[in-house]
Amino acid sequence: MKIIKEITLLAITTMFVSAVFVLTACRRPIPPVGEGITGQEDTTQTETPFNFNLYVEYSGSMYGYLDYQYHDFQNTIHDYLSHINRIIAEESINLNFLNGKIINKGHSITKFVESLETSKKFKKAAGDPSSSDLAQFICKVVKETKSNDVSAIVSDFIFSPPNHKNPAAFLVGQQIVIRDTIRSFLNSNPNSGVMFLQFSSGFTGKYYDIENKWVKLDGEQRPFYMLIFGNKNALLQIRKNIKESGLKGAKYMNCFVSESNFKTPEYNVVSGTGDFKWNPRNPKHSIINAKKGRDNLLTFNVNTMYPTTILDDAYISNPDNYAISDNQFSLTAEKQDGNVVLHFSSPVVVKNTLNIKLMKKIPQWVEYFTDDDGLGEDAALSGKTFGLRYVVNGIAEAFDFDISEQTSYYAELKIDINQ
């Protein structure tokens, strides 16, 4: 009888423990909103197969990069292609020279880089270097680019106006052609992006100004650029796998990046970053009982996630690229654990909906490196690029930048305060 009672007691205990376990498992604690990033959607990106098409301009103005004894230019191209080859097979890499026509050089990275070793080998491999029309370069490449492709043009991106007495009209016309060409591509391929990368390389050879007069340079630093555009998912793979500043050869300087179909980031107010409480009706985006802290300021932080953007971290974490609806608030920003943290503070506390916009802006470096004259030794030694802003402005307008008013934006965040 005693044995039966013990068995019965054991069975009841086992059932009780099992029930507690089930209830506990079903009632997993909900992580508090704001401690780090919460409410994060599954943003895992399936890797999209793509082709990578490289086009190196073969005009005479490029020879100086090839004859520089330290091979900065060649090594950067080689290293970039090697990184691309880690993402996709060499058979998916199409290598070309570009001028009045496209000359396909196959898939072999080694053979292609060998043809860039000196200007002599370059001339033999490429053909006639006499003509140079940037807008037409871009048109040709865009027409060759398919929906899942990424194409890259490597060039000094110096315009060669046929009438140097009135270059301004020519440059405006080129900007319009570039804008309309890329806009047409975006209309057919809405999930697309662009990266315009600037590098600095030694240059030994003849620099041609807009009057086609040349100045001999010996090891002077000159910029060259990579215009990379195409499928945004493919560009995201490239950005995750290639750190431009870590490339061998030429020095990476700057970038301008934009994209279509920009997704508003996941964002939430972070606990413990000010004297406030979360609004239970909207704890991610609304705070109540907000008041000034010991520093006599209302403060709070907002965590933001941009897992699917090709915009560079420096752009997203630059407070100058944000517009705030209430000018009594100040903003600083920093990259933290893969996210961007926005720090807000205000000397006043009012009921308010704070609108924060990530603006579409052309970085200041573009204006700084634009040469407006393009004449003689000053242009050659300036380290700048004649007409650069017209290239970038054309690209930006294709992505709906309002260049004159600067009112266009990528995303808008909203935080309710004491509502």
XYZ file of C-alpha atoms in Angstrom:
419
model
C 0.000 0.000 0.000
C 2.868 2.334 0.881
C 4.507 1.597 -2.478
C 1.296 2.481 -4.354
C 1.046 5.802 -2.470
C 4.664 6.684 -3.328
C 4.117 5.842 -6.994
C 0.950 7.931 -7.042
C 2.742 10.847 -5.350
C 5.624 10.607 -7.816
C 3.211 10.667 -10.766
C 1.411 13.725 -9.398
C 4.731 15.527 -8.810
C 5.910 14.711 -12.337
C 2.654 16.026 -13.814
C 2.975 19.239 -11.776
C 6.577 19.872 -12.878
C 5.651 19.183 -16.502
C 2.741 21.624 -16.300
C 4.995 24.326 -14.830
C 7.560 23.698 -17.564
C 4.919 23.998 -20.300
C 3.481 27.190 -18.816
C 6.937 28.685 -18.435
C 7.869 27.800 -22.010
C 4.618 29.286 -23.335
C 5.096 32.462 -21.317
C 8.611 33.415 -22.381
C 9.501 36.844 -20.976
C 9.038 39.643 -23.504
C 12.306 41.572 -23.894
C 11.879 45.209 -22.811
C 11.608 47.637 -25.691
C 14.572 49.933 -26.073
C 17.324 47.837 -24.567
C 19.393 47.631 -27.698
C 17.412 47.107 -30.877
C 14.055 45.371 -30.464
C 11.232 44.449 -32.748
C 13.783 43.641 -35.429
C 12.404 42.015 -38.526
C 14.200 39.177 -40.265
C 16.442 41.129 -42.595
C 18.551 38.235 -43.827
C 19.340 38.814 -47.487
C 19.446 35.918 -49.875
C 22.517 36.341 -52.020
C 21.549 37.172 -55.586
C 23.675 35.708 -58.394
C 24.993 38.519 -60.565
C 27.477 39.388 -63.265
C 30.111 42.046 -62.668
C 31.060 44.077 -65.738
C 34.187 46.243 -65.541
C 34.940 48.970 -68.099
C 38.267 50.820 -68.010
C 38.432 54.005 -70.059
C 41.257 53.809 -72.578
C 41.711 57.461 -73.598
C 45.185 59.016 -73.626
C 44.477 60.850 -70.373
C 44.691 57.505 -68.530
C 48.287 56.682 -69.539
C 49.837 58.588 -66.639
C 48.260 56.258 -64.086
C 49.733 53.241 -65.859
C 53.266 54.578 -66.079
C 53.529 55.526 -62.416
C 56.290 53.268 -61.091
C 54.421 52.044 -57.981
C 51.428 50.728 -59.968
C 48.833 52.246 -57.631
C 46.120 52.226 -60.279
C 46.738 48.671 -61.479
C 46.964 47.253 -57.963
C 43.650 48.806 -56.920
C 41.870 47.389 -59.972
C 43.508 44.005 -59.384
C 42.617 43.911 -55.687
C 39.025 44.997 -56.322
C 38.540 42.303 -58.957
C 40.091 39.711 -56.651
C 37.558 40.582 -53.970
C 34.730 40.393 -56.507
C 36.034 36.961 -57.502
C 35.539 35.812 -53.909
C 31.821 36.612 -54.266
C 31.200 35.321 -57.786
C 33.000 33.020 -60.219
C 35.540 34.469 -62.650
C 33.249 33.416 -65.525
C 30.703 35.929 -64.197
C 33.252 38.763 -64.371
C 33.299 40.507 -67.757
C 36.312 42.726 -68.426
C 36.286 45.512 -71.012
C 37.989 48.603 -72.310
C 35.753 51.552 -73.125
C 35.969 54.493 -75.473
C 34.236 55.071 -78.798
C 33.348 51.412 -78.557
C 33.444 48.609 -76.002
C 36.288 46.111 -76.396
C 35.619 42.910 -74.485
C 38.714 41.288 -72.955
C 37.102 38.131 -71.587
C 37.068 36.909 -67.998
C 40.697 36.393 -66.992
C 41.612 38.839 -64.247
C 45.319 38.031 -64.556
C 45.468 38.734 -68.302
C 43.406 41.898 -67.942
C 45.642 43.323 -65.217
C 48.732 42.460 -67.290
C 47.361 44.632 -70.103
C 47.236 47.536 -67.611
C 50.894 47.133 -66.646
C 52.169 50.020 -68.803
C 50.720 52.490 -71.296
C 52.543 50.587 -74.056
C 50.722 47.337 -73.223
C 47.517 49.294 -72.718
C 47.697 50.847 -76.209
C 48.341 47.461 -77.762
C 45.394 45.865 -75.971
C 42.863 48.677 -76.234
C 43.048 50.380 -79.601
C 42.313 53.993 -80.593
C 42.456 56.311 -77.555
C 41.577 59.527 -79.384
C 37.950 60.173 -78.366
C 36.572 60.740 -74.864
C 32.913 61.494 -74.104
C 31.875 60.788 -70.524
C 28.119 60.955 -71.031
C 28.369 58.537 -73.952
C 30.545 56.217 -71.857
C 27.773 55.985 -69.297
C 25.092 55.552 -71.974
C 26.962 52.645 -73.562
C 27.481 50.864 -70.266
C 23.909 51.397 -69.062
C 22.557 49.832 -72.263
C 24.750 46.774 -71.650
C 23.691 46.366 -68.000
C 20.986 43.787 -67.253
C 18.623 43.828 -64.253
C 20.749 41.563 -62.018
C 24.106 42.929 -63.148
C 26.550 45.337 -61.599
C 28.634 47.502 -63.926
C 31.677 49.607 -63.048
C 33.363 52.343 -65.089
C 36.934 53.269 -64.154
C 37.994 56.674 -65.441
C 39.528 60.004 -64.489
C 36.061 61.433 -65.336
C 37.530 64.591 -66.825
C 35.212 66.173 -69.383
C 36.639 67.113 -72.795
C 34.441 69.930 -74.146
C 34.666 70.340 -77.929
C 34.361 74.123 -77.509
C 36.587 75.257 -74.675
C 35.383 78.859 -75.060
C 31.961 77.919 -73.624
C 32.492 74.832 -71.451
C 29.661 75.642 -69.022
C 26.926 74.987 -71.586
C 28.597 71.736 -72.572
C 28.841 70.580 -68.949
C 25.161 71.294 -68.264
C 24.239 69.303 -71.357
C 26.395 66.394 -70.175
C 24.734 66.491 -66.749
C 21.294 66.241 -68.390
C 22.369 63.250 -70.499
C 23.813 61.476 -67.450
C 20.663 62.160 -65.419
C 18.281 60.960 -68.120
C 20.363 57.864 -68.871
C 20.477 56.688 -65.270
C 16.840 57.672 -64.676
C 15.815 55.499 -67.607
C 17.777 52.609 -66.099
C 16.047 53.122 -62.733
C 12.622 53.151 -64.358
C 13.325 49.693 -65.768
C 15.278 48.486 -62.716
C 13.760 50.147 -59.638
C 15.755 48.084 -57.123
C 19.082 49.695 -57.986
C 21.867 51.727 -56.469
C 25.022 53.604 -57.346
C 28.458 54.038 -55.765
C 30.859 56.716 -56.995
C 34.259 56.050 -55.419
C 37.241 58.408 -55.462
C 40.851 57.215 -55.296
C 44.162 59.052 -55.431
C 47.063 57.625 -57.441
C 50.500 58.680 -58.538
C 50.524 59.982 -62.122
C 53.535 60.097 -64.435
C 52.931 61.322 -67.950
C 50.997 63.926 -69.910
C 48.029 65.657 -68.332
C 45.701 67.135 -70.985
C 43.699 70.237 -70.139
C 40.400 71.299 -71.760
C 42.269 72.981 -74.636
C 44.011 69.643 -75.255
C 47.340 71.159 -74.196
C 49.466 68.932 -72.039
C 51.578 69.318 -68.924
C 54.187 66.709 -67.993
C 53.744 65.297 -64.497
C 56.127 63.036 -62.623
C 54.631 61.155 -59.698
C 52.036 63.818 -58.885
C 48.887 62.644 -57.117
C 45.799 62.654 -59.348
C 42.284 61.355 -58.594
C 40.497 58.632 -60.521
C 37.028 57.211 -59.947
C 34.934 54.073 -60.073
C 31.277 54.545 -61.003
C 29.527 51.335 -59.901
C 25.802 50.802 -60.399
C 23.220 48.075 -60.751
C 21.138 45.660 -58.702
C 20.958 46.813 -55.083
C 21.070 43.309 -53.577
C 24.266 42.633 -55.513
C 25.722 45.987 -54.447
C 24.909 45.142 -50.845
C 26.924 41.922 -51.166
C 29.814 43.929 -52.599
C 29.678 46.505 -49.808
C 29.647 43.786 -47.146
C 32.649 42.010 -48.666
C 34.841 44.860 -49.882
C 36.181 47.593 -47.642
C 37.305 50.300 -50.042
C 39.745 51.844 -47.571
C 41.491 48.476 -47.271
C 42.205 48.069 -50.987
C 45.848 47.832 -52.024
C 47.369 50.349 -54.392
C 45.798 53.789 -54.719
C 44.537 55.631 -51.663
C 40.778 55.476 -51.169
C 39.500 59.024 -50.630
C 35.727 59.510 -50.721
C 32.427 58.172 -51.976
C 28.968 59.259 -53.048
C 26.333 56.545 -52.663
C 22.612 56.498 -53.376
C 19.834 54.013 -53.963
C 16.204 53.674 -55.003
C 13.431 52.053 -52.939
C 15.034 53.114 -49.672
C 13.509 51.308 -46.678
C 12.714 53.249 -43.504
C 14.866 51.718 -40.755
C 13.645 49.920 -37.665
C 14.096 52.346 -34.773
C 13.236 52.713 -31.087
C 13.839 54.924 -28.067
C 16.520 53.491 -25.759
C 15.786 53.032 -22.048
C 17.901 54.802 -19.445
C 19.003 57.608 -21.767
C 16.906 60.324 -20.121
C 14.196 61.095 -17.558
C 11.099 59.618 -19.243
C 8.900 56.553 -19.490
C 7.861 54.591 -22.514
C 4.322 55.100 -23.685
C 2.776 51.606 -23.349
C 0.609 52.238 -26.412
C 3.687 52.796 -28.594
C 6.827 52.024 -26.560
C 9.205 52.076 -29.505
C 8.351 55.535 -30.785
C 6.662 57.412 -27.934
C 7.754 58.671 -24.514
C 5.698 60.154 -21.648
C 6.444 61.904 -18.355
C 9.518 63.320 -20.063
C 11.343 66.021 -18.133
C 14.748 67.578 -17.797
C 17.538 65.695 -16.100
C 20.297 66.906 -13.801
C 21.999 68.635 -16.707
C 18.807 70.718 -17.184
C 18.194 69.072 -20.574
C 15.596 66.712 -21.933
C 17.587 63.820 -23.420
C 16.901 60.512 -25.107
C 18.615 58.195 -27.590
C 17.130 56.468 -30.607
C 18.632 53.262 -31.992
C 18.298 52.839 -35.750
C 19.004 49.824 -37.963
C 19.895 50.041 -41.655
C 20.572 46.394 -42.563
C 19.580 46.606 -46.216
C 21.079 49.914 -47.327
C 24.225 50.489 -49.374
C 24.637 53.987 -47.902
C 27.976 54.175 -46.142
C 28.199 54.316 -42.347
C 29.871 57.727 -42.393
C 26.858 59.213 -44.171
C 24.224 57.666 -41.882
C 26.108 58.605 -38.703
C 26.769 62.219 -39.783
C 24.326 64.500 -37.890
C 24.659 67.099 -40.652
C 22.690 64.740 -42.912
C 19.599 64.902 -40.668
C 16.861 67.533 -40.496
C 14.872 67.932 -37.238
C 11.411 69.516 -37.126
C 12.126 71.284 -33.800
C 15.252 73.416 -33.953
C 15.471 73.498 -30.145
C 16.742 69.929 -30.315
C 20.393 69.221 -30.974
C 21.606 65.942 -32.445
C 24.774 63.908 -32.356
C 25.178 60.415 -33.805
C 27.547 57.454 -33.598
C 27.945 53.942 -34.982
C 27.429 51.369 -32.226
C 27.290 47.567 -32.506
C 26.334 47.697 -36.162
C 23.564 50.248 -35.594
C 23.450 54.054 -35.616
C 22.539 55.702 -32.314
C 21.020 59.186 -32.456
C 21.459 61.320 -29.306
C 18.853 64.073 -28.836
C 18.801 66.892 -26.295
C 16.670 70.003 -25.759
C 16.640 72.804 -23.150
C 12.811 72.859 -23.217
C 10.109 70.225 -22.744
C 6.872 70.519 -24.719
C 4.266 68.153 -26.116
C 5.625 67.441 -29.518
C 6.013 64.997 -32.378
C 9.650 65.176 -33.383
C 10.209 64.473 -37.093
C 13.722 63.361 -38.028
C 14.605 63.102 -41.719
C 17.662 61.484 -43.242
C 18.238 63.908 -46.092
C 19.513 63.278 -49.607
C 22.708 65.315 -49.745
C 25.670 65.483 -52.065
C 28.809 65.267 -49.887
C 30.984 68.368 -49.651
C 34.024 66.617 -51.085
C 32.439 66.729 -54.557
C 32.468 70.523 -54.604
C 35.959 70.652 -53.111
C 37.442 68.397 -55.795
C 35.690 70.131 -58.713
C 38.004 72.099 -60.995
C 36.022 74.860 -62.730
C 38.742 76.027 -65.162
C 40.550 72.927 -66.381
C 43.396 74.953 -67.852
C 47.147 74.436 -67.829
C 49.531 73.592 -65.034
C 47.187 74.807 -62.291
C 44.603 72.215 -63.313
C 47.243 69.502 -63.592
C 48.674 70.132 -60.123
C 45.409 70.913 -58.337
C 44.526 67.288 -57.621
C 41.009 68.161 -58.747
C 38.770 67.047 -61.610
C 37.358 69.366 -64.245
C 33.540 69.315 -64.197
C 33.252 66.713 -61.410
C 30.090 68.201 -59.888
C 28.233 67.763 -63.197
C 28.825 64.014 -63.115
C 27.640 63.664 -59.523
C 24.738 66.113 -59.925
C 23.497 64.152 -62.926
C 23.586 60.918 -60.923
C 21.935 62.550 -57.899
C 19.092 64.043 -59.932
C 18.370 60.605 -61.375
C 17.806 59.454 -57.784
C 15.416 62.383 -57.163
C 17.780 64.647 -55.250
C 16.421 68.170 -55.058
C 19.814 69.799 -55.516
C 18.731 73.446 -55.376
C 16.208 73.271 -52.496
C 17.724 70.285 -50.656
C 14.317 69.116 -49.443
C 14.406 65.490 -50.608
C 15.051 62.750 -48.081
C 15.551 58.993 -47.757
C 13.536 58.283 -44.611
C 11.533 59.994 -41.859
C 11.445 58.909 -38.198
C 8.843 60.167 -35.718
C 9.072 60.320 -31.919
C 6.079 61.445 -29.825
C 6.975 63.371 -26.671
C 4.446 63.667 -23.799
C 1.536 63.120 -26.191
